[in-house]
Amino acid sequence: MFMLTLVYVISFLPYWATVFLRGALRFSEHGMAVWVFNVYLLGLHSFFISSATNAIVYGIFSAQFRRGCQHLLGTCIRRR
């Protein structure tokens, strides 16, 4: 559970920083250079990383989750 929390916090920090800086500096997306806009978008969507990494973290740290995934995949493959 600690690792999930750590991954969540790390993936949420760029979003928080982007929103904080956008509010504090009061800038607009329209006058940005392309690379700055791409970094800005990455910061705004970084919290999705947490959702994507949950299965990986569970797969590494939970034997019960691994067994469940193996059972599910084995069932799907056998049905073909």
PDB file of C-alpha atoms in Angstrom:
ATOM      1  CA  MET A   1       0.000   0.000   0.000  1.00  0.00           C
ATOM      2  CA  PHE A   2       2.917   2.322   0.671  1.00  0.00           C
ATOM      3  CA  MET A   3       4.170   1.920  -2.913  1.00  0.00           C
ATOM      4  CA  LEU A   4       0.750   2.790  -4.349  1.00  0.00           C
ATOM      5  CA  THR A   5       0.650   5.915  -2.238  1.00  0.00           C
ATOM      6  CA  LEU A   6       4.180   6.844  -3.259  1.00  0.00           C
ATOM      7  CA  VAL A   7       3.434   6.373  -6.977  1.00  0.00           C
ATOM      8  CA  TYR A   8       0.239   8.413  -6.600  1.00  0.00           C
ATOM      9  CA  VAL A   9       2.001  11.297  -4.874  1.00  0.00           C
ATOM     10  CA  ILE A  10       4.896  11.326  -7.349  1.00  0.00           C
ATOM     11  CA  SER A  11       2.556  11.271 -10.333  1.00  0.00           C
ATOM     12  CA  PHE A  12       0.309  13.963  -8.848  1.00  0.00           C
ATOM     13  CA  LEU A  13       3.110  16.467  -8.093  1.00  0.00           C
ATOM     14  CA  PRO A  14       3.636  17.663 -11.705  1.00  0.00           C
ATOM     15  CA  TYR A  15      -0.116  18.264 -12.042  1.00  0.00           C
ATOM     16  CA  TRP A  16      -0.244  20.185  -8.780  1.00  0.00           C
ATOM     17  CA  ALA A  17       2.800  22.266  -9.728  1.00  0.00           C
ATOM     18  CA  THR A  18       1.354  23.049 -13.170  1.00  0.00           C
ATOM     19  CA  VAL A  19      -1.993  24.151 -11.771  1.00  0.00           C
ATOM     20  CA  PHE A  20      -0.313  26.157  -9.015  1.00  0.00           C
ATOM     21  CA  LEU A  21       2.008  27.949 -11.442  1.00  0.00           C
ATOM     22  CA  ARG A  22      -0.813  28.599 -13.893  1.00  0.00           C
ATOM     23  CA  GLY A  23      -2.817  30.265 -11.119  1.00  0.00           C
ATOM     24  CA  ALA A  24       0.108  32.122  -9.564  1.00  0.00           C
ATOM     25  CA  LEU A  25       1.586  33.420 -12.825  1.00  0.00           C
ATOM     26  CA  ARG A  26      -1.775  33.883 -14.580  1.00  0.00           C
ATOM     27  CA  PHE A  27      -0.452  32.860 -17.979  1.00  0.00           C
ATOM     28  CA  SER A  28      -2.375  31.815 -21.052  1.00  0.00           C
ATOM     29  CA  GLU A  29      -1.816  28.724 -23.173  1.00  0.00           C
ATOM     30  CA  HIS A  30      -2.168  30.706 -26.401  1.00  0.00           C
ATOM     31  CA  GLY A  31       1.206  32.479 -26.415  1.00  0.00           C
ATOM     32  CA  MET A  32       3.369  29.506 -25.438  1.00  0.00           C
ATOM     33  CA  ALA A  33       6.149  27.977 -27.474  1.00  0.00           C
ATOM     34  CA  VAL A  34       5.350  24.488 -28.721  1.00  0.00           C
ATOM     35  CA  TRP A  35       7.743  22.700 -26.351  1.00  0.00           C
ATOM     36  CA  VAL A  36       6.475  24.703 -23.356  1.00  0.00           C
ATOM     37  CA  PHE A  37       2.897  23.846 -24.298  1.00  0.00           C
ATOM     38  CA  ASN A  38       3.825  20.140 -24.536  1.00  0.00           C
ATOM     39  CA  VAL A  39       5.434  20.225 -21.075  1.00  0.00           C
ATOM     40  CA  TYR A  40       2.354  22.060 -19.801  1.00  0.00           C
ATOM     41  CA  LEU A  41       0.056  19.350 -21.208  1.00  0.00           C
ATOM     42  CA  LEU A  42       2.261  16.613 -19.771  1.00  0.00           C
ATOM     43  CA  GLY A  43       2.004  18.263 -16.357  1.00  0.00           C
ATOM     44  CA  LEU A  44      -1.773  18.550 -16.635  1.00  0.00           C
ATOM     45  CA  HIS A  45      -2.149  14.866 -17.522  1.00  0.00           C
ATOM     46  CA  SER A  46       0.551  13.384 -15.292  1.00  0.00           C
ATOM     47  CA  PHE A  47      -1.939  12.133 -12.711  1.00  0.00           C
ATOM     48  CA  PHE A  48      -3.079   9.493 -15.233  1.00  0.00           C
ATOM     49  CA  ILE A  49       0.299   7.814 -14.690  1.00  0.00           C
ATOM     50  CA  SER A  50      -0.954   6.661 -11.303  1.00  0.00           C
ATOM     51  CA  SER A  51      -3.835   4.744 -12.862  1.00  0.00           C
ATOM     52  CA  ALA A  52      -1.575   3.151 -15.440  1.00  0.00           C
ATOM     53  CA  THR A  53       0.991   2.031 -12.891  1.00  0.00           C
ATOM     54  CA  ASN A  54      -1.445   0.527 -10.362  1.00  0.00           C
ATOM     55  CA  ALA A  55      -1.542  -2.828 -12.167  1.00  0.00           C
ATOM     56  CA  ILE A  56       2.254  -2.883 -12.422  1.00  0.00           C
ATOM     57  CA  VAL A  57       2.696  -2.132  -8.709  1.00  0.00           C
ATOM     58  CA  TYR A  58       0.099  -4.726  -7.751  1.00  0.00           C
ATOM     59  CA  GLY A  59       1.757  -7.238 -10.075  1.00  0.00           C
ATOM     60  CA  ILE A  60       5.124  -6.715  -8.428  1.00  0.00           C
ATOM     61  CA  PHE A  61       4.006  -6.675  -4.801  1.00  0.00           C
ATOM     62  CA  SER A  62       0.912  -8.922  -4.615  1.00  0.00           C
ATOM     63  CA  ALA A  63       1.137 -12.655  -5.242  1.00  0.00           C
ATOM     64  CA  GLN A  64      -2.656 -12.942  -5.005  1.00  0.00           C
ATOM     65  CA  PHE A  65      -3.064 -10.353  -7.802  1.00  0.00           C
ATOM     66  CA  ARG A  66      -0.557 -12.226  -9.993  1.00  0.00           C
ATOM     67  CA  ARG A  67      -2.404 -15.508  -9.479  1.00  0.00           C
ATOM     68  CA  GLY A  68      -5.712 -13.853 -10.324  1.00  0.00           C
ATOM     69  CA  CYS A  69      -4.272 -12.373 -13.534  1.00  0.00           C
ATOM     70  CA  GLN A  70      -2.771 -15.717 -14.524  1.00  0.00           C
ATOM     71  CA  HIS A  71      -6.104 -17.430 -13.907  1.00  0.00           C
ATOM     72  CA  LEU A  72      -7.995 -14.803 -15.915  1.00  0.00           C
ATOM     73  CA  LEU A  73      -5.564 -14.902 -18.833  1.00  0.00           C
ATOM     74  CA  GLY A  74      -5.499 -18.689 -18.804  1.00  0.00           C
ATOM     75  CA  THR A  75      -9.289 -18.771 -18.978  1.00  0.00           C
ATOM     76  CA  CYS A  76      -9.366 -16.281 -21.864  1.00  0.00           C
ATOM     77  CA  ILE A  77      -6.723 -18.157 -23.851  1.00  0.00           C
ATOM     78  CA  ARG A  78      -8.417 -21.545 -23.372  1.00  0.00           C
ATOM     79  CA  ARG A  79     -11.738 -20.229 -24.695  1.00  0.00           C
ATOM     80  CA  ARG A  80     -10.261 -19.503 -28.126  1.00  0.00           C
TER      81      ARG A  80
END
